[in-house]
Amino acid sequence: MTPTKTTQLGRIRFSLWILVAAAVLALGGAYFVRTIGVREPPPVTVGEADVRSEFSLTDHNGNHVTEADFLGRWQLVFFGFTHCPDICPTTLAFMANVLDRFGDEVERVAPIFITVDPTRDTPEVMAEYVQAFHPKLVGLTGSEAEVAAAAQSFRVYYERMEEETAPDGYLMAHSGHIYLMTTEGRFEDVFREGEQSAADMAADILARMNGKQ
Amino acid sequence: MKILIATLVAVWAIASPAQAEESVRVFNAWARASVLASRPGAAYLTIKSASDDTLIGASTPVAERVMIHAIEKDGDVSRMKHIETLELLAGERITLAPGGMHLMLMALQDKLREGTTFPMTLSFEAAGEITVEVSVLGIAAEGPRETAE
């Protein structure tokens, strides 16, 4: 064994020890981080959620429409009913407030209100109702089956609750989320009135519109 | 000392009838302008009672019936729940606000128009009837700004 070889071996041995030490430090560090519970970012849901914008309904002008009529625009979709005294007007007014903050960019958005009470919410009723909130707001209704299919594609839950003191003896319970769908009608996110300001929600959506197009 | 007691008695005598009158205070009463007269309206207000009391009902000439509604959140789904009475704890403020408790105005005589007001009478078990003027705010209103008590 020549002195040169010994030195080389020594170097290799030294390098290996460095690697071992680095590995120990890395593993120990990871273990340490996990054990003391350094805050990890919350789980992020990515990929295609099983929420799709697919429907065959009638708009408030009496025209038959499907999701294809809204492709190319970011959809803001809310399900409710016009006999709803509190959550629906509150949420639609909030949506209108968000729309007003888009400025000219509002043309890139399709705000949609789909009734879960099609028996009472005819296109005529929807027309008067949506126009009171925002000129861009589109009201959609249809047969019981068409509405059920639309709600199913958005994974929106609703039910009829018998309540003898209510008008016509019933109320509708429904999920209160506003769905943001991409220009291709794919799920992007959900928002709820009261969980952020209209300004913040508009800024959030604008950032996505500009970042993804 | 006698003067002090006399003063205390005098103060108490002046303060107590006022307190009795003010046992329940109702303020910031407002309603959202309605879109269609055929659809129910909603009114909101804040109540504070000096002693335990119960709101047992409400009425207004502009609607056939007023119902107290709470919202029950079941995950993502919100259900309106008709409640018969609303318990008031002494000194605790209860605020009815959009997205939560509200007074549902059924069978309106007419649309609730922004800028108008209408009277509403609230019945309390102990305090009796209190009539307040309800302001109709715009359709996008979130409520009157909190006023100092």
Short mmCIF file of C-alpha atoms in Angstrom, two decimals, chain A residues 19-177:
data_model
loop_
_atom_site.label_atom_id
_atom_site.label_comp_id
_atom_site.label_asym_id
_atom_site.label_seq_id
_atom_site.Cartn_x
_atom_site.Cartn_y
_atom_site.Cartn_z
CA LEU A 19 -22.37 11.47 4.18
CA VAL A 20 -23.39 9.41 7.21
CA ALA A 21 -23.26 12.48 9.41
CA ALA A 22 -25.33 14.44 6.89
CA ALA A 23 -27.89 11.62 6.71
CA VAL A 24 -28.08 11.43 10.51
CA LEU A 25 -28.53 15.17 10.74
CA ALA A 26 -31.20 15.18 8.03
CA LEU A 27 -33.15 12.29 9.53
CA GLY A 28 -32.73 13.61 13.04
CA GLY A 29 -33.81 17.03 11.87
CA ALA A 30 -36.88 15.64 10.16
CA TYR A 31 -37.69 13.60 13.25
CA PHE A 32 -37.16 16.65 15.44
CA VAL A 33 -39.43 18.77 13.22
CA ARG A 34 -42.15 16.13 13.34
CA THR A 35 -41.90 15.50 17.04
CA ILE A 36 -42.04 19.08 18.14
CA GLY A 37 -44.82 19.64 15.68
CA VAL A 38 -43.45 22.47 13.60
CA ARG A 39 -46.54 23.65 11.76
CA GLU A 40 -46.86 21.99 8.43
CA PRO A 41 -49.02 23.67 5.82
CA PRO A 42 -52.62 22.45 5.92
CA PRO A 43 -53.49 19.73 3.42
CA VAL A 44 -54.25 21.26 0.06
CA THR A 45 -56.87 19.68 -2.12
CA VAL A 46 -55.60 19.54 -5.64
CA GLY A 47 -56.63 17.85 -8.81
CA GLU A 48 -60.04 17.34 -10.27
CA ALA A 49 -62.70 17.49 -7.58
CA ASP A 50 -65.80 15.54 -8.40
CA VAL A 51 -67.70 18.78 -8.82
CA ARG A 52 -68.59 19.68 -12.37
CA SER A 53 -70.60 22.40 -14.00
CA GLU A 54 -73.02 20.31 -16.06
CA PHE A 55 -76.64 21.27 -16.49
CA SER A 56 -79.54 21.63 -18.86
CA LEU A 57 -81.78 24.40 -17.54
CA THR A 58 -83.87 27.44 -18.49
CA ASP A 59 -82.53 30.93 -17.89
CA HIS A 60 -84.58 33.85 -16.57
CA ASN A 61 -85.30 34.99 -20.13
CA GLY A 62 -86.87 31.63 -20.92
CA ASN A 63 -83.94 30.34 -23.03
CA HIS A 64 -82.73 26.79 -22.75
CA VAL A 65 -79.10 26.79 -21.63
CA THR A 66 -76.37 24.31 -20.77
CA GLU A 67 -72.89 24.65 -19.31
CA ALA A 68 -71.60 25.14 -22.87
CA ASP A 69 -73.22 28.59 -22.92
CA PHE A 70 -70.94 29.68 -20.07
CA LEU A 71 -67.64 28.13 -21.15
CA GLY A 72 -64.86 30.67 -21.55
CA ARG A 73 -65.98 32.59 -18.48
CA TRP A 74 -65.28 31.92 -14.83
CA GLN A 75 -68.52 30.79 -13.26
CA LEU A 76 -69.68 31.89 -9.81
CA VAL A 77 -72.52 29.57 -8.94
CA PHE A 78 -74.92 29.71 -6.00
CA PHE A 79 -77.93 27.46 -5.33
CA GLY A 80 -80.89 28.86 -3.38
CA PHE A 81 -84.55 29.79 -3.69
CA THR A 82 -86.51 33.01 -3.80
CA HIS A 83 -88.68 32.23 -0.75
CA CYS A 84 -85.50 32.21 1.32
CA PRO A 85 -85.68 35.29 3.57
CA ASP A 86 -82.15 35.49 4.83
CA ILE A 87 -79.24 33.46 3.48
CA CYS A 88 -80.08 33.73 -0.24
CA PRO A 89 -80.56 37.49 -0.45
CA THR A 90 -77.57 37.96 1.84
CA THR A 91 -75.37 35.75 -0.34
CA LEU A 92 -76.63 37.16 -3.65
CA ALA A 93 -76.11 40.72 -2.41
CA PHE A 94 -72.60 39.69 -1.40
CA MET A 95 -72.00 38.16 -4.85
CA ALA A 96 -73.22 41.41 -6.44
CA ASN A 97 -70.78 43.30 -4.25
CA VAL A 98 -67.94 41.01 -5.41
CA LEU A 99 -68.97 41.52 -9.08
CA ASP A 100 -68.88 45.29 -8.65
CA ARG A 101 -65.25 45.02 -7.62
CA PHE A 102 -64.17 43.31 -10.84
CA GLY A 103 -64.51 46.50 -12.89
CA ASP A 104 -64.23 45.69 -16.60
CA GLU A 105 -63.03 42.18 -15.76
CA VAL A 106 -66.63 41.35 -14.84
CA GLU A 107 -67.08 40.38 -18.50
CA ARG A 108 -64.88 37.36 -17.83
CA VAL A 109 -67.22 36.12 -15.09
CA ALA A 110 -70.60 34.38 -15.35
CA PRO A 111 -72.52 34.78 -12.07
CA ILE A 112 -75.28 32.15 -11.85
CA PHE A 113 -78.10 31.60 -9.36
CA ILE A 114 -79.74 28.17 -9.67
CA THR A 115 -83.01 27.63 -7.82
CA VAL A 116 -83.64 24.47 -5.81
CA ASP A 117 -87.35 25.31 -5.75
CA PRO A 118 -88.30 25.20 -9.46
CA THR A 119 -92.01 24.72 -8.80
CA ARG A 120 -92.36 28.24 -7.45
CA ASP A 121 -89.32 29.82 -9.10
CA THR A 122 -90.46 30.13 -12.70
CA PRO A 123 -88.34 32.04 -15.25
CA GLU A 124 -90.56 35.12 -14.72
CA VAL A 125 -90.00 35.06 -10.95
CA MET A 126 -86.28 34.47 -11.47
CA ALA A 127 -86.06 37.42 -13.87
CA GLU A 128 -87.48 39.89 -11.38
CA TYR A 129 -85.46 38.38 -8.56
CA VAL A 130 -81.97 38.26 -10.11
CA GLN A 131 -82.25 41.70 -11.71
CA ALA A 132 -82.77 43.23 -8.28
CA PHE A 133 -79.31 42.04 -7.29
CA HIS A 134 -77.09 42.55 -10.31
CA PRO A 135 -77.63 43.11 -14.04
CA LYS A 136 -75.06 40.37 -14.82
CA LEU A 137 -76.68 37.75 -12.59
CA VAL A 138 -78.26 34.87 -14.50
CA GLY A 139 -81.13 32.97 -12.88
CA LEU A 140 -81.60 29.32 -13.84
CA THR A 141 -84.57 27.05 -13.23
CA GLY A 142 -86.03 23.93 -14.84
CA SER A 143 -88.00 20.81 -14.07
CA GLU A 144 -87.52 19.05 -10.73
CA ALA A 145 -85.38 16.46 -12.51
CA GLU A 146 -83.24 19.03 -14.34
CA VAL A 147 -82.57 20.93 -11.11
CA ALA A 148 -81.77 17.70 -9.29
CA ALA A 149 -79.28 16.76 -12.02
CA ALA A 150 -77.62 20.20 -11.89
CA ALA A 151 -77.31 20.02 -8.09
CA GLN A 152 -75.90 16.51 -8.42
CA SER A 153 -73.18 17.65 -10.82
CA PHE A 154 -72.15 20.43 -8.41
CA ARG A 155 -72.49 18.00 -5.48
CA VAL A 156 -74.91 20.46 -3.91
CA TYR A 157 -77.22 19.14 -1.24
CA TYR A 158 -80.76 20.41 -0.83
CA GLU A 159 -83.93 19.11 0.69
CA ARG A 160 -87.52 20.10 1.13
CA MET A 161 -88.49 20.63 4.76
CA GLU A 162 -92.15 20.51 5.65
CA GLU A 163 -92.99 23.51 7.84
CA GLU A 164 -96.65 24.16 8.21
CA THR A 165 -96.26 27.82 9.08
CA ALA A 166 -94.11 28.57 6.01
CA PRO A 167 -95.61 29.81 2.73
CA ASP A 168 -97.04 26.78 0.86
CA GLY A 169 -96.11 24.66 3.86
CA TYR A 170 -92.42 24.11 3.15
CA LEU A 171 -88.94 25.55 3.21
CA MET A 172 -85.85 24.42 1.37
CA ALA A 173 -82.57 23.67 3.11
CA HIS A 174 -79.53 23.98 0.90
CA SER A 175 -75.79 24.38 1.02
CA GLY A 176 -74.69 27.98 1.23
CA HIS A 177 -71.49 27.88 -0.81
#
